[in-house]
PDB file of C-alpha atoms in Angstrom:
ATOM      1  CA  UNK Q  26      10.037 -18.437 -40.901  1.00 46.00           C
ATOM      2  CA  UNK Q  27       7.991 -19.809 -38.259  1.00 50.00           C
ATOM      3  CA  UNK Q  28       5.779 -17.160 -36.636  1.00 51.00           C
ATOM      4  CA  UNK Q  29       6.135 -18.379 -33.044  1.00 48.00           C
ATOM      5  CA  UNK Q  30       9.833 -18.508 -33.373  1.00 45.00           C
ATOM      6  CA  UNK Q  31       9.774 -14.874 -34.714  1.00 46.00           C
ATOM      7  CA  UNK Q  32       7.581 -13.688 -32.036  1.00 48.00           C
ATOM      8  CA  UNK Q  33       9.635 -15.462 -29.231  1.00 47.00           C
ATOM      9  CA  UNK Q  34      12.598 -13.736 -30.614  1.00 46.00           C
ATOM     10  CA  UNK Q  35      10.992 -10.343 -30.239  1.00 44.00           C
ATOM     11  CA  UNK Q  36       9.550 -11.086 -26.849  1.00 43.00           C
ATOM     12  CA  UNK Q  37      12.873 -12.192 -25.682  1.00 42.00           C
ATOM     13  CA  UNK Q  38      14.623  -8.837 -26.423  1.00 39.00           C
ATOM     14  CA  UNK Q  39      11.991  -7.180 -24.589  1.00 39.00           C
ATOM     15  CA  UNK Q  40      11.664  -9.570 -21.575  1.00 42.00           C
ATOM     16  CA  UNK Q  41      15.432  -9.155 -21.177  1.00 35.00           C
ATOM     17  CA  UNK Q  42      15.023  -5.443 -20.637  1.00 39.00           C
ATOM     18  CA  UNK Q  43      11.942  -5.874 -18.397  1.00 40.00           C
ATOM     19  CA  UNK Q  44      13.713  -8.659 -16.458  1.00 34.00           C
ATOM     20  CA  UNK Q  45      16.695  -6.273 -15.995  1.00 34.00           C
ATOM     21  CA  UNK Q  46      14.560  -3.387 -14.942  1.00 36.00           C
ATOM     22  CA  UNK Q  47      12.518  -5.510 -12.292  1.00 39.00           C
ATOM     23  CA  UNK Q  48      15.603  -7.242 -11.098  1.00 35.00           C
ATOM     24  CA  UNK Q  49      17.334  -3.804 -10.382  1.00 36.00           C
ATOM     25  CA  UNK Q  50      14.170  -2.826  -8.663  1.00 36.00           C
ATOM     26  CA  UNK Q  51      13.919  -5.700  -6.391  1.00 38.00           C
ATOM     27  CA  UNK Q  52      17.546  -6.256  -5.658  1.00 36.00           C
ATOM     28  CA  UNK Q  53      17.692  -3.137  -3.870  1.00 35.00           C
ATOM     29  CA  UNK Q  54      18.728  -2.948  -0.126  1.00 36.00           C
ATOM     30  CA  UNK Q  55      16.410  -1.936   2.768  1.00 40.00           C
ATOM     31  CA  UNK Q  56      16.309   1.829   2.046  1.00 40.00           C
ATOM     32  CA  UNK Q  57      15.381   1.027  -1.361  1.00 46.00           C
ATOM     33  CA  UNK Q  58      14.060   3.684  -3.685  1.00 56.00           C
ATOM     34  CA  UNK Q  59      11.535   1.235  -4.903  1.00 88.00           C
ATOM     35  CA  UNK Q  60       8.515   1.314  -2.704  1.00 94.00           C
ATOM     36  CA  UNK Q  61       5.731   3.307  -1.258  1.00 95.00           C
ATOM     37  CA  UNK Q  62       4.259   4.407   1.992  1.00 96.00           C
ATOM     38  CA  UNK Q  63       1.470   2.910   4.053  1.00 96.00           C
ATOM     39  CA  UNK Q  64      -1.995   4.676   4.694  1.00 94.00           C
ATOM     40  CA  UNK Q  65      -4.905   3.570   6.644  1.00 93.00           C
ATOM     41  CA  UNK Q  66      -8.582   3.833   5.177  1.00 90.00           C
ATOM     42  CA  UNK Q  67     -11.665   4.072   7.307  1.00 87.00           C
ATOM     43  CA  UNK Q  68     -14.222   1.305   6.517  1.00 79.00           C
ATOM     44  CA  UNK Q  69     -17.456   3.361   7.220  1.00 67.00           C
ATOM     45  CA  UNK Q  70     -19.529   3.837   4.017  1.00 51.00           C
ATOM     46  CA  UNK Q  71     -16.415   2.818   2.094  1.00 54.00           C
ATOM     47  CA  UNK Q  72     -17.492   1.850  -1.537  1.00 55.00           C
ATOM     48  CA  UNK Q  73     -15.729   1.992  -4.716  1.00 53.00           C
ATOM     49  CA  UNK Q  74     -17.174   5.015  -6.238  1.00 53.00           C
ATOM     50  CA  UNK Q  75     -16.105   6.740  -3.148  1.00 51.00           C
ATOM     51  CA  UNK Q  76     -12.660   5.539  -3.273  1.00 52.00           C
ATOM     52  CA  UNK Q  77     -12.265   6.886  -6.964  1.00 52.00           C
ATOM     53  CA  UNK Q  78     -13.351  10.278  -5.734  1.00 54.00           C
ATOM     54  CA  UNK Q  79     -11.237   9.946  -2.647  1.00 53.00           C
ATOM     55  CA  UNK Q  80     -14.324  10.676  -0.447  1.00 61.00           C
ATOM     56  CA  UNK Q  81     -12.921   8.416   2.299  1.00 71.00           C
ATOM     57  CA  UNK Q  82     -11.227   9.170   5.348  1.00 82.00           C
ATOM     58  CA  UNK Q  83      -7.684   8.089   5.232  1.00 87.00           C
ATOM     59  CA  UNK Q  84      -4.561   8.886   7.401  1.00 91.00           C
ATOM     60  CA  UNK Q  85      -0.932   8.025   6.720  1.00 93.00           C
ATOM     61  CA  UNK Q  86       0.412   5.288   8.987  1.00 92.00           C
ATOM     62  CA  UNK Q  87       2.448   6.823  11.811  1.00 87.00           C
ATOM     63  CA  UNK Q  88       6.250   7.227  11.857  1.00 82.00           C
ATOM     64  CA  UNK Q  89       9.003   7.012  14.459  1.00 76.00           C
ATOM     65  CA  UNK Q  90       8.762  10.402  15.447  1.00 57.00           C
ATOM     66  CA  UNK Q  91       5.826   9.815  17.638  1.00 53.00           C
ATOM     67  CA  UNK Q  92       7.957   7.230  19.699  1.00 50.00           C
ATOM     68  CA  UNK Q  93       4.808   4.830  19.966  1.00 52.00           C
ATOM     69  CA  UNK Q  94       5.180   1.144  20.433  1.00 52.00           C
ATOM     70  CA  UNK Q  95       2.437   0.797  18.066  1.00 50.00           C
ATOM     71  CA  UNK Q  96       4.772   1.916  15.349  1.00 53.00           C
ATOM     72  CA  UNK Q  97       7.108  -0.963  15.175  1.00 66.00           C
ATOM     73  CA  UNK Q  98       7.027  -3.694  12.629  1.00 78.00           C
ATOM     74  CA  UNK Q  99       8.033  -7.255  13.391  1.00 75.00           C
ATOM     75  CA  UNK Q 100      11.831  -8.422  12.685  1.00 81.00           C
ATOM     76  CA  UNK Q 101      10.632 -10.823  10.321  1.00 89.00           C
ATOM     77  CA  UNK Q 102       9.662  -8.074   8.001  1.00 92.00           C
ATOM     78  CA  UNK Q 103      12.261  -5.517   8.627  1.00 88.00           C
ATOM     79  CA  UNK Q 104      14.120  -6.140   5.256  1.00 90.00           C
ATOM     80  CA  UNK Q 105      11.484  -4.988   3.251  1.00 93.00           C
ATOM     81  CA  UNK Q 106       9.016  -3.201   5.450  1.00 93.00           C
ATOM     82  CA  UNK Q 107      10.134  -0.670   8.153  1.00 89.00           C
ATOM     83  CA  UNK Q 108       8.906   2.483  10.169  1.00 89.00           C
ATOM     84  CA  UNK Q 109      10.994   5.771   9.477  1.00 88.00           C
ATOM     85  CA  UNK Q 110      10.321   9.415  10.159  1.00 86.00           C
ATOM     86  CA  UNK Q 111       8.021   9.851   7.395  1.00 88.00           C
ATOM     87  CA  UNK Q 112       5.853   6.746   8.068  1.00 92.00           C
ATOM     88  CA  UNK Q 113       5.769   3.127   7.240  1.00 94.00           C
ATOM     89  CA  UNK Q 114       7.769   2.250   4.285  1.00 95.00           C
ATOM     90  CA  UNK Q 115       7.112  -0.949   2.046  1.00 96.00           C
ATOM     91  CA  UNK Q 116       9.716  -2.054  -0.606  1.00 94.00           C
ATOM     92  CA  UNK Q 117       7.999  -3.234  -3.841  1.00 94.00           C
ATOM     93  CA  UNK Q 118       7.483  -2.710  -7.417  1.00 92.00           C
ATOM     94  CA  UNK Q 119       4.775  -0.354  -8.833  1.00 92.00           C
ATOM     95  CA  UNK Q 120       2.235  -1.905 -11.360  1.00 91.00           C
ATOM     96  CA  UNK Q 121      -0.938  -0.935 -12.621  1.00 90.00           C
ATOM     97  CA  UNK Q 122      -4.081  -2.961 -14.075  1.00 87.00           C
ATOM     98  CA  UNK Q 123      -4.679  -2.599 -17.614  1.00 85.00           C
ATOM     99  CA  UNK Q 124      -8.243  -3.282 -17.195  1.00 82.00           C
ATOM    100  CA  UNK Q 125      -9.337  -0.916 -14.344  1.00 83.00           C
ATOM    101  CA  UNK Q 126      -6.173   1.427 -13.870  1.00 84.00           C
ATOM    102  CA  UNK Q 127      -5.738   0.230 -10.335  1.00 88.00           C
ATOM    103  CA  UNK Q 128      -2.391   0.612  -9.101  1.00 93.00           C
ATOM    104  CA  UNK Q 129      -0.618  -2.262  -7.133  1.00 94.00           C
ATOM    105  CA  UNK Q 130       2.737  -2.386  -5.086  1.00 95.00           C
ATOM    106  CA  UNK Q 131       4.208  -5.966  -5.419  1.00 94.00           C
ATOM    107  CA  UNK Q 132       5.981  -6.414  -2.315  1.00 95.00           C
ATOM    108  CA  UNK Q 133       9.571  -7.421  -2.440  1.00 93.00           C
ATOM    109  CA  UNK Q 134       9.034 -10.771  -0.774  1.00 94.00           C
ATOM    110  CA  UNK Q 135       7.873 -14.316  -1.852  1.00 95.00           C
ATOM    111  CA  UNK Q 136       6.347 -15.919   1.381  1.00 96.00           C
ATOM    112  CA  UNK Q 137       6.469 -19.720   1.675  1.00 96.00           C
ATOM    113  CA  UNK Q 138       2.908 -20.069   1.917  1.00 96.00           C
ATOM    114  CA  UNK Q 139      -0.515 -18.096   1.608  1.00 96.00           C
ATOM    115  CA  UNK Q 140      -0.932 -18.095   5.352  1.00 96.00           C
ATOM    116  CA  UNK Q 141       2.593 -16.201   5.917  1.00 97.00           C
ATOM    117  CA  UNK Q 142       1.376 -13.784   3.178  1.00 97.00           C
ATOM    118  CA  UNK Q 143      -1.993 -13.148   5.028  1.00 97.00           C
ATOM    119  CA  UNK Q 144      -0.001 -12.749   8.432  1.00 96.00           C
ATOM    120  CA  UNK Q 145       1.858 -10.048   6.858  1.00 96.00           C
ATOM    121  CA  UNK Q 146      -1.144  -8.178   5.462  1.00 96.00           C
ATOM    122  CA  UNK Q 147      -2.843  -8.616   9.155  1.00 95.00           C
ATOM    123  CA  UNK Q 148       0.296  -7.208  10.617  1.00 94.00           C
ATOM    124  CA  UNK Q 149      -0.208  -3.948   8.441  1.00 95.00           C
ATOM    125  CA  UNK Q 150      -3.961  -4.018   9.182  1.00 94.00           C
ATOM    126  CA  UNK Q 151      -3.544  -4.440  12.864  1.00 93.00           C
ATOM    127  CA  UNK Q 152      -1.075  -1.347  12.914  1.00 92.00           C
ATOM    128  CA  UNK Q 153      -3.589   0.782  11.325  1.00 93.00           C
ATOM    129  CA  UNK Q 154      -6.506  -0.335  13.648  1.00 92.00           C
ATOM    130  CA  UNK Q 155      -4.134   0.132  16.569  1.00 90.00           C
ATOM    131  CA  UNK Q 156      -3.348   3.715  15.394  1.00 91.00           C
ATOM    132  CA  UNK Q 157      -6.422   5.130  14.505  1.00 92.00           C
ATOM    133  CA  UNK Q 158      -9.183   2.805  15.528  1.00 92.00           C
ATOM    134  CA  UNK Q 159     -10.985  -0.383  14.550  1.00 91.00           C
ATOM    135  CA  UNK Q 160     -12.684   1.189  11.599  1.00 89.00           C
ATOM    136  CA  UNK Q 161      -9.473   1.933   9.934  1.00 92.00           C
ATOM    137  CA  UNK Q 162      -9.028  -1.620   8.709  1.00 89.00           C
ATOM    138  CA  UNK Q 163      -8.091  -1.130   4.948  1.00 92.00           C
ATOM    139  CA  UNK Q 164      -4.661  -0.429   4.064  1.00 95.00           C
ATOM    140  CA  UNK Q 165      -2.914   1.052   0.888  1.00 94.00           C
ATOM    141  CA  UNK Q 166       0.114   2.666  -0.218  1.00 96.00           C
ATOM    142  CA  UNK Q 167       0.924   5.930  -2.280  1.00 93.00           C
ATOM    143  CA  UNK Q 168       3.778   8.004  -3.250  1.00 92.00           C
ATOM    144  CA  UNK Q 169       7.055   7.027  -4.826  1.00 92.00           C
ATOM    145  CA  UNK Q 170       6.395   3.763  -6.920  1.00 91.00           C
ATOM    146  CA  UNK Q 171       2.754   4.559  -6.817  1.00 92.00           C
ATOM    147  CA  UNK Q 172       1.569   7.885  -8.249  1.00 89.00           C
ATOM    148  CA  UNK Q 173       0.752  10.689  -5.340  1.00 86.00           C
ATOM    149  CA  UNK Q 174      -2.658  11.112  -6.945  1.00 85.00           C
ATOM    150  CA  UNK Q 175      -3.493   7.378  -6.719  1.00 87.00           C
ATOM    151  CA  UNK Q 176      -4.025   4.884  -4.017  1.00 88.00           C
ATOM    152  CA  UNK Q 177      -2.260   1.375  -4.645  1.00 93.00           C
ATOM    153  CA  UNK Q 178      -3.277  -1.907  -3.575  1.00 94.00           C
ATOM    154  CA  UNK Q 179      -0.585  -3.931  -1.404  1.00 96.00           C
ATOM    155  CA  UNK Q 180       0.132  -7.279  -3.411  1.00 95.00           C
ATOM    156  CA  UNK Q 181       1.799 -10.032  -1.670  1.00 96.00           C
ATOM    157  CA  UNK Q 182       3.473 -13.262  -3.322  1.00 95.00           C
ATOM    158  CA  UNK Q 183       3.455 -16.478  -1.925  1.00 96.00           C
ATOM    159  CA  UNK Q 184       4.333 -20.131  -2.884  1.00 96.00           C
ATOM    160  CA  UNK Q 185       1.712 -22.806  -3.600  1.00 93.00           C
ATOM    161  CA  UNK Q 186       1.946 -26.188  -5.524  1.00 88.00           C
ATOM    162  CA  UNK Q 187       5.514 -25.598  -7.052  1.00 87.00           C
ATOM    163  CA  UNK Q 188       4.191 -22.087  -8.247  1.00 91.00           C
ATOM    164  CA  UNK Q 189       3.792 -18.537  -7.043  1.00 92.00           C
ATOM    165  CA  UNK Q 190       0.481 -16.559  -6.612  1.00 93.00           C
ATOM    166  CA  UNK Q 191      -0.440 -13.217  -5.548  1.00 93.00           C
ATOM    167  CA  UNK Q 192      -3.095 -11.887  -3.106  1.00 95.00           C
ATOM    168  CA  UNK Q 193      -4.044  -8.587  -1.976  1.00 95.00           C
ATOM    169  CA  UNK Q 194      -4.114  -6.845   1.566  1.00 96.00           C
ATOM    170  CA  UNK Q 195      -7.529  -6.029   2.589  1.00 91.00           C
ATOM    171  CA  UNK Q 196      -8.695  -2.739   1.216  1.00 89.00           C
ATOM    172  CA  UNK Q 197     -11.476  -0.783  -0.385  1.00 82.00           C
ATOM    173  CA  UNK Q 198     -11.635  -3.227  -3.297  1.00 84.00           C
ATOM    174  CA  UNK Q 199     -10.222  -6.608  -2.395  1.00 87.00           C
ATOM    175  CA  UNK Q 200     -11.006  -8.688   0.677  1.00 83.00           C
ATOM    176  CA  UNK Q 201     -10.875 -12.297   1.952  1.00 89.00           C
ATOM    177  CA  UNK Q 202      -7.290 -12.559   0.578  1.00 93.00           C
ATOM    178  CA  UNK Q 203      -8.537 -14.235  -2.671  1.00 90.00           C
ATOM    179  CA  UNK Q 204      -5.982 -14.873  -5.172  1.00 91.00           C
ATOM    180  CA  UNK Q 205      -5.045 -11.691  -7.212  1.00 88.00           C
ATOM    181  CA  UNK Q 206      -5.686 -12.152 -10.801  1.00 85.00           C
ATOM    182  CA  UNK Q 207      -5.182  -8.893 -13.006  1.00 81.00           C
ATOM    183  CA  UNK Q 208      -3.451  -8.071 -16.395  1.00 80.00           C
ATOM    184  CA  UNK Q 209      -0.652  -5.829 -15.788  1.00 78.00           C
ATOM    185  CA  UNK Q 210      -0.267  -2.643 -18.136  1.00 79.00           C
ATOM    186  CA  UNK Q 211       3.469  -3.390 -18.891  1.00 73.00           C
ATOM    187  CA  UNK Q 212       2.253  -6.694 -20.828  1.00 75.00           C
ATOM    188  CA  UNK Q 213       0.327  -4.393 -22.961  1.00 82.00           C
ATOM    189  CA  UNK Q 214       3.315  -2.111 -23.755  1.00 77.00           C
ATOM    190  CA  UNK Q 215       5.346  -5.442 -24.330  1.00 79.00           C
ATOM    191  CA  UNK Q 216       2.597  -6.564 -26.816  1.00 81.00           C
ATOM    192  CA  UNK Q 217       2.672  -3.076 -28.623  1.00 83.00           C
ATOM    193  CA  UNK Q 218       6.571  -3.337 -28.805  1.00 86.00           C
ATOM    194  CA  UNK Q 219       6.224  -6.883 -30.384  1.00 84.00           C
ATOM    195  CA  UNK Q 220       3.731  -5.485 -33.002  1.00 84.00           C
ATOM    196  CA  UNK Q 221       5.913  -2.465 -33.746  1.00 86.00           C
ATOM    197  CA  UNK Q 222       8.866  -4.631 -33.920  1.00 88.00           C
ATOM    198  CA  UNK Q 223       7.114  -6.927 -36.433  1.00 87.00           C
ATOM    199  CA  UNK Q 224       6.321  -4.056 -38.792  1.00 88.00           C
ATOM    200  CA  UNK Q 225       9.895  -3.586 -39.080  1.00 89.00           C
ATOM    201  CA  UNK Q 226      10.990  -7.112 -38.963  1.00 90.00           C
ATOM    202  CA  UNK Q 227       8.568  -8.676 -41.394  1.00 91.00           C
ATOM    203  CA  UNK Q 228       9.074  -6.358 -44.276  1.00 89.00           C
ATOM    204  CA  UNK Q 229      12.919  -6.509 -44.025  1.00 92.00           C
ATOM    205  CA  UNK Q 230      13.096 -10.235 -43.682  1.00 91.00           C
ATOM    206  CA  UNK Q 231      10.689 -10.796 -46.471  1.00 90.00           C
ATOM    207  CA  UNK Q 232      12.091  -8.345 -48.705  1.00 90.00           C
ATOM    208  CA  UNK Q 233      15.371  -9.815 -48.425  1.00 92.00           C
ATOM    209  CA  UNK Q 234      14.127 -13.365 -48.944  1.00 93.00           C
ATOM    210  CA  UNK Q 235      11.831 -12.304 -52.054  1.00 90.00           C
ATOM    211  CA  UNK Q 236      14.755 -10.105 -53.474  1.00 88.00           C
ATOM    212  CA  UNK Q 237      17.031 -13.153 -53.183  1.00 92.00           C
ATOM    213  CA  UNK Q 238      14.467 -15.647 -54.871  1.00 92.00           C
ATOM    214  CA  UNK Q 239      13.835 -13.051 -57.493  1.00 87.00           C
ATOM    215  CA  UNK Q 240      17.465 -12.720 -58.175  1.00 88.00           C
ATOM    216  CA  UNK Q 241      17.906 -16.510 -58.675  1.00 90.00           C
ATOM    217  CA  UNK Q 242      14.725 -17.036 -60.816  1.00 90.00           C
ATOM    218  CA  UNK Q 243      15.870 -13.832 -62.925  1.00 88.00           C
ATOM    219  CA  UNK Q 244      19.188 -15.096 -63.770  1.00 90.00           C
ATOM    220  CA  UNK Q 245      18.292 -18.602 -64.522  1.00 88.00           C
ATOM    221  CA  UNK Q 246      17.092 -18.164 -68.204  1.00 87.00           C
ATOM    222  CA  UNK Q 247      20.088 -16.084 -69.022  1.00 84.00           C
ATOM    223  CA  UNK Q 248      22.299 -18.559 -67.559  1.00 85.00           C
ATOM    224  CA  UNK Q 249      20.832 -21.465 -69.196  1.00 87.00           C
ATOM    225  CA  UNK Q 250      21.300 -19.638 -72.697  1.00 85.00           C
ATOM    226  CA  UNK Q 251      24.873 -18.403 -71.771  1.00 83.00           C
ATOM    227  CA  UNK Q 252      23.764 -14.885 -72.194  1.00 87.00           C
ATOM    228  CA  UNK Q 253      25.552 -12.507 -69.905  1.00 87.00           C
ATOM    229  CA  UNK Q 254      23.128  -9.618 -70.849  1.00 85.00           C
ATOM    230  CA  UNK Q 255      20.248 -11.619 -70.128  1.00 85.00           C
ATOM    231  CA  UNK Q 256      21.731 -12.685 -66.663  1.00 83.00           C
ATOM    232  CA  UNK Q 257      22.367  -9.170 -65.739  1.00 90.00           C
ATOM    233  CA  UNK Q 258      19.103  -7.678 -66.939  1.00 87.00           C
ATOM    234  CA  UNK Q 259      17.032 -10.648 -65.617  1.00 86.00           C
ATOM    235  CA  UNK Q 260      18.767 -10.724 -62.305  1.00 86.00           C
ATOM    236  CA  UNK Q 261      18.374  -7.042 -61.633  1.00 92.00           C
ATOM    237  CA  UNK Q 262      14.571  -7.146 -62.565  1.00 91.00           C
ATOM    238  CA  UNK Q 263      14.122 -10.332 -60.726  1.00 88.00           C
ATOM    239  CA  UNK Q 264      15.935  -8.736 -57.671  1.00 90.00           C
ATOM    240  CA  UNK Q 265      13.673  -5.463 -57.811  1.00 93.00           C
ATOM    241  CA  UNK Q 266      10.368  -7.433 -58.338  1.00 92.00           C
ATOM    242  CA  UNK Q 267      11.199 -10.106 -55.466  1.00 89.00           C
ATOM    243  CA  UNK Q 268      12.147  -7.282 -53.049  1.00 92.00           C
ATOM    244  CA  UNK Q 269       8.627  -5.420 -53.870  1.00 93.00           C
ATOM    245  CA  UNK Q 270       6.674  -8.489 -53.535  1.00 93.00           C
ATOM    246  CA  UNK Q 271       8.457  -9.688 -50.390  1.00 90.00           C
ATOM    247  CA  UNK Q 272       8.165  -6.375 -48.756  1.00 92.00           C
ATOM    248  CA  UNK Q 273       4.636  -5.786 -49.652  1.00 92.00           C
ATOM    249  CA  UNK Q 274       4.164  -9.407 -48.182  1.00 90.00           C
ATOM    250  CA  UNK Q 275       6.073  -8.291 -45.139  1.00 90.00           C
ATOM    251  CA  UNK Q 276       3.894  -5.346 -44.515  1.00 90.00           C
ATOM    252  CA  UNK Q 277       0.565  -7.150 -44.874  1.00 89.00           C
ATOM    253  CA  UNK Q 278       1.876  -9.931 -42.638  1.00 89.00           C
ATOM    254  CA  UNK Q 279       3.038  -7.436 -40.062  1.00 88.00           C
ATOM    255  CA  UNK Q 280      -0.414  -5.701 -40.091  1.00 88.00           C
ATOM    256  CA  UNK Q 281      -2.356  -8.915 -39.645  1.00 89.00           C
ATOM    257  CA  UNK Q 282      -0.119  -9.708 -36.499  1.00 89.00           C
ATOM    258  CA  UNK Q 283      -0.988  -6.388 -35.045  1.00 85.00           C
ATOM    259  CA  UNK Q 284      -4.607  -7.233 -34.992  1.00 82.00           C
ATOM    260  CA  UNK Q 285      -3.942 -10.896 -33.753  1.00 85.00           C
ATOM    261  CA  UNK Q 286      -1.806  -9.369 -30.954  1.00 83.00           C
ATOM    262  CA  UNK Q 287      -4.611  -6.816 -30.453  1.00 77.00           C
ATOM    263  CA  UNK Q 288      -7.312  -9.347 -30.095  1.00 82.00           C
ATOM    264  CA  UNK Q 289      -5.407 -11.664 -28.080  1.00 83.00           C
ATOM    265  CA  UNK Q 290      -4.265  -8.815 -25.520  1.00 76.00           C
ATOM    266  CA  UNK Q 291      -8.019  -7.598 -25.335  1.00 77.00           C
ATOM    267  CA  UNK Q 292      -9.263 -11.132 -24.659  1.00 81.00           C
ATOM    268  CA  UNK Q 293      -6.730 -11.434 -21.881  1.00 76.00           C
ATOM    269  CA  UNK Q 294      -7.577  -8.234 -20.272  1.00 68.00           C
ATOM    270  CA  UNK Q 295     -11.370  -8.941 -20.609  1.00 77.00           C
ATOM    271  CA  UNK Q 296     -10.575 -12.410 -18.650  1.00 74.00           C
ATOM    272  CA  UNK Q 297      -8.940 -10.597 -15.866  1.00 70.00           C
ATOM    273  CA  UNK Q 298     -10.816 -10.575 -12.539  1.00 63.00           C
ATOM    274  CA  UNK Q 299      -9.800  -7.089 -11.171  1.00 61.00           C
TER     275      UNK Q 299
END
């Protein structure tokens, strides 16, 4: 059986479940469970090592309880970003880089172009600066879809040249709204699931195929001599030998595929830019 076709079948089964999960996440309404709260980080002396140690001054973006005009978000964003009593809520789906462990909140909105995506980021950044001062120009998210112990990057999607791309709102690691290119951890899980599925699929299929071939080859001599006993003995022996050879080859093939998938995944992770 064609290897690419087998892997495609395995990937399709996993992909369907992944799509269903993502679709349910993104299809949620305004008060969606999927999302996270906005916080603002001070730019003074901010370096990545300080970020990882959380040695940076940061504050949660204000909520409606303060009754400040600075706490509002434009109506054009109200379907996925809004202010409540707890703070500024952003609908989205949590993700994580397989290379760096950096958490991302994929905002539940696809903008028509990059400038619209940048305008959204700048709205959040201006909200932080208005609330806490001009040095609080970095934005991030935490809690709910992002672990409480982590700081998440806000990633926004936009259309460009008949495709969709991502960029990140300004924070401790990303600036200038460059195209975001990272390898998500869920792809690693998918690759591992395909490899594990192969270790089950290949031995079974090859064992069945080998057994069928051995059975046919085993009964041919007896059938040609019209010897029922030879047909029975040869068929049983051929079936057992064929199954053993086929299963053994399937295990070998599955292990070989694990190494191929591992190497391919490792290369893709190393080529990511985050």
